Short mmCIF file of C-alpha atoms in Angstrom, two decimals:
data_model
loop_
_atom_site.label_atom_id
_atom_site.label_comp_id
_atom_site.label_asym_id
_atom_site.label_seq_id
_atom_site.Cartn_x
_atom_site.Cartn_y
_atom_site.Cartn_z
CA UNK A 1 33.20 -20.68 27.88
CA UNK A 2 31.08 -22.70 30.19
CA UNK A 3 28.29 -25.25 30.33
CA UNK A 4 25.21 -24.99 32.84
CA UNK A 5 24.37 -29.51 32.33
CA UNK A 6 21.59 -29.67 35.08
CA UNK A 7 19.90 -27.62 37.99
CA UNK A 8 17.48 -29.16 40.56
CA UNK A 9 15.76 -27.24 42.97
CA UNK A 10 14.12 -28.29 46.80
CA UNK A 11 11.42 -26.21 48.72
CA UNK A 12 10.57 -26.14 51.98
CA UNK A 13 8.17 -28.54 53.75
CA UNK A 14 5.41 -26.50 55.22
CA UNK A 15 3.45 -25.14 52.27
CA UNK A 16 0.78 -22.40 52.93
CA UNK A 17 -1.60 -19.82 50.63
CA UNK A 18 -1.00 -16.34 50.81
CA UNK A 19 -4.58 -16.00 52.35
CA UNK A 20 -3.58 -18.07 55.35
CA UNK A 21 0.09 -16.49 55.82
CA UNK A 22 -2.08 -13.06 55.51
CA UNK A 23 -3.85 -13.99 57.94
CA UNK A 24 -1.45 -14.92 60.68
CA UNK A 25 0.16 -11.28 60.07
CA UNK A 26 -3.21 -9.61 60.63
CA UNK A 27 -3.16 -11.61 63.51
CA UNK A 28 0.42 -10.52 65.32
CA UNK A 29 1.95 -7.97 63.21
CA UNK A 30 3.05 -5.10 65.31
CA UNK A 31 0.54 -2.36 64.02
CA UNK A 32 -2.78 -0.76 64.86
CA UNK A 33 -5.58 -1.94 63.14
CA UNK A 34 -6.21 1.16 60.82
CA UNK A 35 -2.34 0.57 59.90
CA UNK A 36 -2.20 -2.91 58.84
CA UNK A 37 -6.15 -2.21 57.15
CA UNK A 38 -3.74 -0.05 55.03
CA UNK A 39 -0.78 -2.06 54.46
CA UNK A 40 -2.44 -5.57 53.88
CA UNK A 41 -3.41 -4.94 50.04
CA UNK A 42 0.70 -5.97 49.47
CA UNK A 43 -0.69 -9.07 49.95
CA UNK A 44 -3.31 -9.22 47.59
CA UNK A 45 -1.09 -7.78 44.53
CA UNK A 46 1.92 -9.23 45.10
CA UNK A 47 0.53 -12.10 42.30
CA UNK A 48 1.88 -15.03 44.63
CA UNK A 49 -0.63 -17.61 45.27
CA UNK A 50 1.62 -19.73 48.22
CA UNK A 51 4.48 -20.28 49.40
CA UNK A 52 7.08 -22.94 51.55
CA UNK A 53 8.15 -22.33 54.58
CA UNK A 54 10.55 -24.39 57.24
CA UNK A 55 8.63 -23.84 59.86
CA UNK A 56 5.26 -24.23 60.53
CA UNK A 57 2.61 -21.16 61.20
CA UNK A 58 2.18 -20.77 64.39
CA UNK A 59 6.37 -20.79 64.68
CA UNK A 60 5.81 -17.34 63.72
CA UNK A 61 3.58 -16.46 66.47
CA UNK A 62 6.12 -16.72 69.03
CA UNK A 63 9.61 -14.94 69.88
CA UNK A 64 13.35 -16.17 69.11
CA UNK A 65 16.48 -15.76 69.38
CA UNK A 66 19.54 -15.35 67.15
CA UNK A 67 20.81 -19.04 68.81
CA UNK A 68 17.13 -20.90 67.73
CA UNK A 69 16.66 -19.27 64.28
CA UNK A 70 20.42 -19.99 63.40
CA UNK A 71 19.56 -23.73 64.67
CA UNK A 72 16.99 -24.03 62.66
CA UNK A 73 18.50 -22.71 59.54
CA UNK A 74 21.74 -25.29 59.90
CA UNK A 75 19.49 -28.28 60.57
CA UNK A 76 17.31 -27.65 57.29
CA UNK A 77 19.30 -26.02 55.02
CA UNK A 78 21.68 -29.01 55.15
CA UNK A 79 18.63 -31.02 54.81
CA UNK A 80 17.19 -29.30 51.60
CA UNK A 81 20.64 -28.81 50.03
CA UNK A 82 21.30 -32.44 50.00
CA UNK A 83 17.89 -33.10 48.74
CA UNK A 84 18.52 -30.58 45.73
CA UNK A 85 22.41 -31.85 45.12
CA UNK A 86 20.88 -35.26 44.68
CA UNK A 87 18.24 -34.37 42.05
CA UNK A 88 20.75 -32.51 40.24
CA UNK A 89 23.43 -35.14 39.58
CA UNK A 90 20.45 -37.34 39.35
CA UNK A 91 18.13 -35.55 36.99
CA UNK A 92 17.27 -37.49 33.84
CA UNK A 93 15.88 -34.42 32.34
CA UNK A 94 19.04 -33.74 31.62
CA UNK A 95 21.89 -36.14 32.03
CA UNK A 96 22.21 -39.59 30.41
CA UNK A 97 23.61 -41.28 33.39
CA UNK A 98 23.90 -40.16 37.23
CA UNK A 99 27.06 -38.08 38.15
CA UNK A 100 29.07 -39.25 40.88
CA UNK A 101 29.94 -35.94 43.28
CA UNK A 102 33.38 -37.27 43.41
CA UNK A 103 33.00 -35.70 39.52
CA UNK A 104 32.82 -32.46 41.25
CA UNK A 105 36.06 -30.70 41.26
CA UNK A 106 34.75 -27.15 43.33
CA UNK A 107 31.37 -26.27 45.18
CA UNK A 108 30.42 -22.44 45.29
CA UNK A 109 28.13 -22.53 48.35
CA UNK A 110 25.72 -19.37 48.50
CA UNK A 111 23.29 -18.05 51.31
CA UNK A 112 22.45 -15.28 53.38
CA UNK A 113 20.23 -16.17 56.04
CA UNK A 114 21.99 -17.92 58.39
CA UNK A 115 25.77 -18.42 59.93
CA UNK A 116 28.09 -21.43 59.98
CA UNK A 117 31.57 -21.78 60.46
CA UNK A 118 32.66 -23.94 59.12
CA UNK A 119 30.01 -23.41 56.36
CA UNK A 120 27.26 -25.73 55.65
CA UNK A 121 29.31 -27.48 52.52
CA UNK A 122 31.69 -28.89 54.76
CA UNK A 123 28.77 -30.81 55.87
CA UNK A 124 27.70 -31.69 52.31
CA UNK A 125 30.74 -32.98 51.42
CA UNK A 126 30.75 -35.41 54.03
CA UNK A 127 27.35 -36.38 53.21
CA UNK A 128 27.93 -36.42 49.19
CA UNK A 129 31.41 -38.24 49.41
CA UNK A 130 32.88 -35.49 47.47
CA UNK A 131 36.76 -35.87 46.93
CA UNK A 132 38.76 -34.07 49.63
CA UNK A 133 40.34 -32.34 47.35
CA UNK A 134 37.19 -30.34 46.19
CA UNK A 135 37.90 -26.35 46.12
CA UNK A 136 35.41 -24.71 48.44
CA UNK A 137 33.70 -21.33 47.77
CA UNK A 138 31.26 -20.01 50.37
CA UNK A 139 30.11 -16.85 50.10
CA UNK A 140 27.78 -14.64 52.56
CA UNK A 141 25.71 -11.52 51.89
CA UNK A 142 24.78 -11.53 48.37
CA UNK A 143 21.34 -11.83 49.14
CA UNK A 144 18.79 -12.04 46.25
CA UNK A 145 21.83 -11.40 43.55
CA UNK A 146 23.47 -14.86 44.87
CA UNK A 147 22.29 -17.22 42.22
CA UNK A 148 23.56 -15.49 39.22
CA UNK A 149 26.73 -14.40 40.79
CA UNK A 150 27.23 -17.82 41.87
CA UNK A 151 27.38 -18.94 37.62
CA UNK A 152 29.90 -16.28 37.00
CA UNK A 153 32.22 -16.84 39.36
CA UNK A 154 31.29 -20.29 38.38
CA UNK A 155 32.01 -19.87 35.14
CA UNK A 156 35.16 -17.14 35.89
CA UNK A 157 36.66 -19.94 37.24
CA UNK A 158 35.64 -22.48 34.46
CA UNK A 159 37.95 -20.66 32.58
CA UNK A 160 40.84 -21.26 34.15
CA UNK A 161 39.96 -24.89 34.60
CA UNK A 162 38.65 -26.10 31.50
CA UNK A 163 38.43 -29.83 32.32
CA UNK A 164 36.76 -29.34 35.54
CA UNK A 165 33.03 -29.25 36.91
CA UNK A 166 31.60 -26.96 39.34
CA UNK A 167 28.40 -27.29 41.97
CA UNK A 168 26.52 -23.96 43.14
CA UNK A 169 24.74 -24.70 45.49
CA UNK A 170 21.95 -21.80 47.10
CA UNK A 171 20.10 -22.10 50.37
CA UNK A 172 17.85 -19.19 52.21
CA UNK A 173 15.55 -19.61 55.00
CA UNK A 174 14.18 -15.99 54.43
CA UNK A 175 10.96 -17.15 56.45
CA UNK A 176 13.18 -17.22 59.64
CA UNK A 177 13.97 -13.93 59.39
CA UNK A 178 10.64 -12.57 60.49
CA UNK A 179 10.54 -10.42 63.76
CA UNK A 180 7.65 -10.67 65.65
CA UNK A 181 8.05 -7.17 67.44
CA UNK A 182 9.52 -5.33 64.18
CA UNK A 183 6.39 -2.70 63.19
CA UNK A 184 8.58 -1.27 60.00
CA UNK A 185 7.04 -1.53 56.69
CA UNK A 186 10.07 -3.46 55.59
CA UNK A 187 9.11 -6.56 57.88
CA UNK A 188 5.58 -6.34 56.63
CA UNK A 189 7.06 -6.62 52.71
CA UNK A 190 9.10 -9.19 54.13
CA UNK A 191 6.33 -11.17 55.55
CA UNK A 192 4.15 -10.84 51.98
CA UNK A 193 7.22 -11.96 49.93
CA UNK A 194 9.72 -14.42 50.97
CA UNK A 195 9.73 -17.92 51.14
CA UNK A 196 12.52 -20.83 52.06
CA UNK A 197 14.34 -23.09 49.28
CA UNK A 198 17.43 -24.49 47.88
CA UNK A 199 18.91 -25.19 44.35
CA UNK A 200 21.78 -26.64 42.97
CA UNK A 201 23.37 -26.03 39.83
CA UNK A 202 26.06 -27.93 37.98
CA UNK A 203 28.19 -26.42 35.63
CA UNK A 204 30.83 -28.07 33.27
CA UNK A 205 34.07 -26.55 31.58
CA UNK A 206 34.40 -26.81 27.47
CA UNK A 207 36.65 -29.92 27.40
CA UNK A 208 35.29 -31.36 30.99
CA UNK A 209 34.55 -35.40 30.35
CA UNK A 210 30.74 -34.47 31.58
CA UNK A 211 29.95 -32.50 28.94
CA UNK A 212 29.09 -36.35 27.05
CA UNK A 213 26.20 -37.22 29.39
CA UNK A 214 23.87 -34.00 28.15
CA UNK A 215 20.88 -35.09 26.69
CA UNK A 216 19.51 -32.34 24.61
CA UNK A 217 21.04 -28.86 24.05
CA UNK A 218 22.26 -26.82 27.35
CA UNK A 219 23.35 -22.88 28.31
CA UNK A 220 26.44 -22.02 27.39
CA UNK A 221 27.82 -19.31 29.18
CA UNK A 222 30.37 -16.53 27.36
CA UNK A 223 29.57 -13.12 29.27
CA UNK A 224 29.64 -11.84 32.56
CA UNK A 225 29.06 -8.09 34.42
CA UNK A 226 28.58 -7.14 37.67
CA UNK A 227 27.80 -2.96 38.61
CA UNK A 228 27.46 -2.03 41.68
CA UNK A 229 25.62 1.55 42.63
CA UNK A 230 27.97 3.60 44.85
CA UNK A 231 26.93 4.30 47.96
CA UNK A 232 24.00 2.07 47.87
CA UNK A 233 24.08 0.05 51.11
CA UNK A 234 20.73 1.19 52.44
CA UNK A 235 18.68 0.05 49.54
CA UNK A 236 18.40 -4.07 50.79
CA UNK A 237 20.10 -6.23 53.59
CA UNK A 238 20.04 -7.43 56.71
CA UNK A 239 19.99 -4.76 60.32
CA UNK A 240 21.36 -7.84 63.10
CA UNK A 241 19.95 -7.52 65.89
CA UNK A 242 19.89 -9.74 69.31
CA UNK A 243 16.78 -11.69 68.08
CA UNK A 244 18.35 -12.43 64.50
CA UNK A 245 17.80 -10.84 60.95
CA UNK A 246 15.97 -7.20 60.15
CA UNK A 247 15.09 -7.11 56.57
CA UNK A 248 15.98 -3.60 55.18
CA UNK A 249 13.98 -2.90 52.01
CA UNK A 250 13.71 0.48 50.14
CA UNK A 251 10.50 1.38 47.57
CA UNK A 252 13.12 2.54 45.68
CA UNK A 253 14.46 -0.19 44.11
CA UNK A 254 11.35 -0.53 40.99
CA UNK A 255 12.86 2.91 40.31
CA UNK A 256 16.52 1.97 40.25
CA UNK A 257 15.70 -1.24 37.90
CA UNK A 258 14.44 1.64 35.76
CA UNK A 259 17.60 4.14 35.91
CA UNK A 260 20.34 1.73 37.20
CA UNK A 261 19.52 -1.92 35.75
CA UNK A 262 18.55 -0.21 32.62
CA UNK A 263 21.71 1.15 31.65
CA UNK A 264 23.38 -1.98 32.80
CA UNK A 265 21.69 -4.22 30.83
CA UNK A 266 22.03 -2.12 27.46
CA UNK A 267 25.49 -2.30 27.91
CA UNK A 268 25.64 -5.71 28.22
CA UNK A 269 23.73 -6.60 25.20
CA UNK A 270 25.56 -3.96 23.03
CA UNK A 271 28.68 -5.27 24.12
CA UNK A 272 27.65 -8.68 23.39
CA UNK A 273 26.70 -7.39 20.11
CA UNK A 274 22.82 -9.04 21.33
CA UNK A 275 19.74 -7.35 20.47
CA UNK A 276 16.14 -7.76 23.11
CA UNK A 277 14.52 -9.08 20.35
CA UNK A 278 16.69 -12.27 20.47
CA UNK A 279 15.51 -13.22 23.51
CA UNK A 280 12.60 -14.85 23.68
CA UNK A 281 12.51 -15.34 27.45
CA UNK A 282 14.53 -13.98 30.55
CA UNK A 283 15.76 -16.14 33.84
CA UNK A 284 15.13 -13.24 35.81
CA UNK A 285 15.33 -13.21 39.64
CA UNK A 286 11.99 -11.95 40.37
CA UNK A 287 11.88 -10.01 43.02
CA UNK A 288 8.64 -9.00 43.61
CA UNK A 289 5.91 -7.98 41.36
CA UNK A 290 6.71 -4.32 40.47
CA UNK A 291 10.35 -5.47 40.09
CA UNK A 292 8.76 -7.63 36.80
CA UNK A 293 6.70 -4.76 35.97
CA UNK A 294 10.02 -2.96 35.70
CA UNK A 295 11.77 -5.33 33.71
CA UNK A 296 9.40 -5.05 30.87
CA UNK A 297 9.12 -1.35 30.67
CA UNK A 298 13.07 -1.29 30.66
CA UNK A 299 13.07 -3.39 27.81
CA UNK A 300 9.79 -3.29 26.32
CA UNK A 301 9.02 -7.17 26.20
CA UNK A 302 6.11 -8.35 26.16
CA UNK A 303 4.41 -10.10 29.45
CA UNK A 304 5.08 -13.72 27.98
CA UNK A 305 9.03 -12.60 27.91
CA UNK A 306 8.90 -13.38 32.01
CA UNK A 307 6.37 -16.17 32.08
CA UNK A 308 8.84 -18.66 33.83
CA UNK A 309 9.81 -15.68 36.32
CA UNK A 310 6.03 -15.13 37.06
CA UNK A 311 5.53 -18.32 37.57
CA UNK A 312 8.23 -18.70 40.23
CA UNK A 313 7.02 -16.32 42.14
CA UNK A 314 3.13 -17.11 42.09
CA UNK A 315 4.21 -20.48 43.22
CA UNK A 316 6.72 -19.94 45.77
CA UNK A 317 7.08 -15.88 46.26
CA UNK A 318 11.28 -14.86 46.63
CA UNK A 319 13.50 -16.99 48.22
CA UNK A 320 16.10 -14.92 47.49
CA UNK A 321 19.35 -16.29 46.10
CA UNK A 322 17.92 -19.62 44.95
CA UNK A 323 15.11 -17.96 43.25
CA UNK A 324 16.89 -17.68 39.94
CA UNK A 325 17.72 -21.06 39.27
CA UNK A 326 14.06 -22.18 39.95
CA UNK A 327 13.46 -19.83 36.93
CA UNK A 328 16.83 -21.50 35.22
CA UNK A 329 15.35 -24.73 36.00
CA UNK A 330 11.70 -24.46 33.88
CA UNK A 331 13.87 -22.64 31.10
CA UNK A 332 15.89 -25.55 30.54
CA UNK A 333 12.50 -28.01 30.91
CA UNK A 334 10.97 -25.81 27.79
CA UNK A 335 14.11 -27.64 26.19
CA UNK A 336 15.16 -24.38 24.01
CA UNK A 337 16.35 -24.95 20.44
CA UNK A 338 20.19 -24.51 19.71
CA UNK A 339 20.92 -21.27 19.26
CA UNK A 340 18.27 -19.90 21.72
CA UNK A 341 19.78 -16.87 24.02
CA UNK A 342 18.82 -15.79 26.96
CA UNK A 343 19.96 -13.36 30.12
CA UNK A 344 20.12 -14.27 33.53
CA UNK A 345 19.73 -11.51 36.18
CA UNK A 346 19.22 -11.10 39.32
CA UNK A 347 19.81 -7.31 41.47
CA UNK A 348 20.72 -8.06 45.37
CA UNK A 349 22.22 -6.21 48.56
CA UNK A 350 25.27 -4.21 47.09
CA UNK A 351 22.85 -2.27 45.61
CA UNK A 352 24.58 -4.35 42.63
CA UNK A 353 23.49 -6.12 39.26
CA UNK A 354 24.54 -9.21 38.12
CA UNK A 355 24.01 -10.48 34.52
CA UNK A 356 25.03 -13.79 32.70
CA UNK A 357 24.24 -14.64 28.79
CA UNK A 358 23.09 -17.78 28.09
CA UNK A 359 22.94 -19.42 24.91
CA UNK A 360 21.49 -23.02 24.00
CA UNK A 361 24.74 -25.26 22.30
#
């Protein structure tokens, strides 16, 4: 088993309302009038009140290439993965003391919106003073599935490793993925939807010396599954083209949380030998309204079951793989009693599902 002892999470600096980011695509999206008339109520449902972005509006009002956005996304994702490695080791909500990152023994680095090589946690390393002999992980494409596969391969390798302690660290700069000239309805979704962020997670094997410095009761993680939906690619990802990142998105995926998810999930809990009505909350990635909607009819909880989820995304929209551990982070602020469970899920590019128990210990 493994122990998730703090998370910490770091948004963008430019923060803007729905209403105004509406707004700007009225104002350049690629469509006729009577077209966007049509399209602009995914706006006003998509129960997101604002959102961060790295850049600033009018940014988005001008061309760029593949070189600039990939710029951009190594100078601030850097920036807000240091800020959100620091609060983690730091956070007093809960640790008793300040964790040195030469106490970190292997960083799983996640995103999907940008390209480094070497990968941005070289970088952090150097700016952490992390041992040299920390094992790195990165990992590309995973998309909005990222955070939760990052804890169980975090916690796959845990395992193995009992004494040692593990940072995941997310980044995506969705917002710089927005093509000015790109008229498909996936771009417009795109533009009503994502936002840019970072999180960090730390996660603790069951005899690692960290496990001292928790202040109340923490996740404990025992189960993993990942399913993947064969021949599936189409459903979400990036197209590349010269000017950067095309978001694909189908309007099928509501309908495959229903079919796909669904069975997923039931298998997980009746392998676990877990019932729904144990779970008093979810840390579910949430991916958009109807994807919430979805959810609930799949497992007939009520509304309050994805409260921390809803909040997430009325207060910051989907930042893809991050998004999760924002929702990981107010779960563990709630302070759970012992004995509390809980599933983490997230669905990403793939199309796969990726599912973690939690359980307060």
């Amino acid at each position: 088993m493994s122990y998730i002892l703090s998370t910490s999470t770091q948004t963008a600096e430019n923060c803007y309302t729905q209403t105004e980011i509406q707004n700007l695509v009225d104002k350049v999206f690629p469509l006729k009038a009577h077209e966007k008339k049509r399209l602009m109520p995914i706006f006003e449902h998509a129960n997101i009140k604002e959102r961060q972005f790295s850049s600033c509006l009018s940014w988005y009002e001008q061309t760029h290439s593949l070189k600039e956005r990939n710029d951009l996304y190594q100078t601030s994702a850097v920036d807000y993965c240091e800020q959100a490695i620091g609060k983690c080791l730091g956070n007093s909500a809960f640790l008793s003391n300040s964790i040195p990152a030469q106490s970190i023994d292997h960083i799983i680095f996640i995103s999907s919106t940008g390209i480094a090589t070497p990968t941005l946690d070289t970088y952090l390393i150097d700016k952490l003073g992390c041992k040299d002999t920390v094992k790195r992980t990165p990992i590309f494409g995973l998309g909005c599935a990222g955070g939760t596969s990052g804890i169980a391969k975090a916690h796959e390798y845990l395992k193995g490793a009992p004494e040692s302690n593990v940072l995941i660290v997310c980044v995506e700069l969705c917002s710089l993925t927005f093509q000015l000239d790109d008229s498909s309805v996936s771009n417009f979704v795109g533009t009503a939807l994502f936002g840019d962020g970072a999180s960090a997670v730390l996660m603790a094997g069951e005899t690692s010396s960290l496990l001292k410095h928790r202040t109340s009761a923490v996740p404990k993680v025992e189960h993993i599954s990942t399913k993947t939906k064969p021949h599936s690619q189409s459903v979400m990802g990036w197209r590349v083209v010269d000017t950067g990142f095309e978001v694909v998105f189908n309007k099928s995926i509501p309908n495959l949380v229903r079919r796909f998810w669904s069975s997923h999930i039931q298998d997980f809990l009746s392998s676990n030998g877990w019932t729904v009505e144990e779970l008093p909350f979810l840390v579910a990635h949430p991916g958009g309204k109807k994807v919430l909607e979805a959810y609930e009819e799949v497992l007939n909880v009520p509304e309050s079951a994805l409260t921390f989820s809803r909040n997430i995304l009325r207060d910051h929209g989907n930042m893809s793989s991050p998004t999760v551990h924002f929702v990981l982070d107010q779960a563990m602020r709630s302070k759970p009693k012992r004995k509390t469970r809980s599933i983490m899920a997230s669905l990403g590019p793939g199309f796969t599902s990726e599912l973690v128990s939690l359980e307060w210990s």
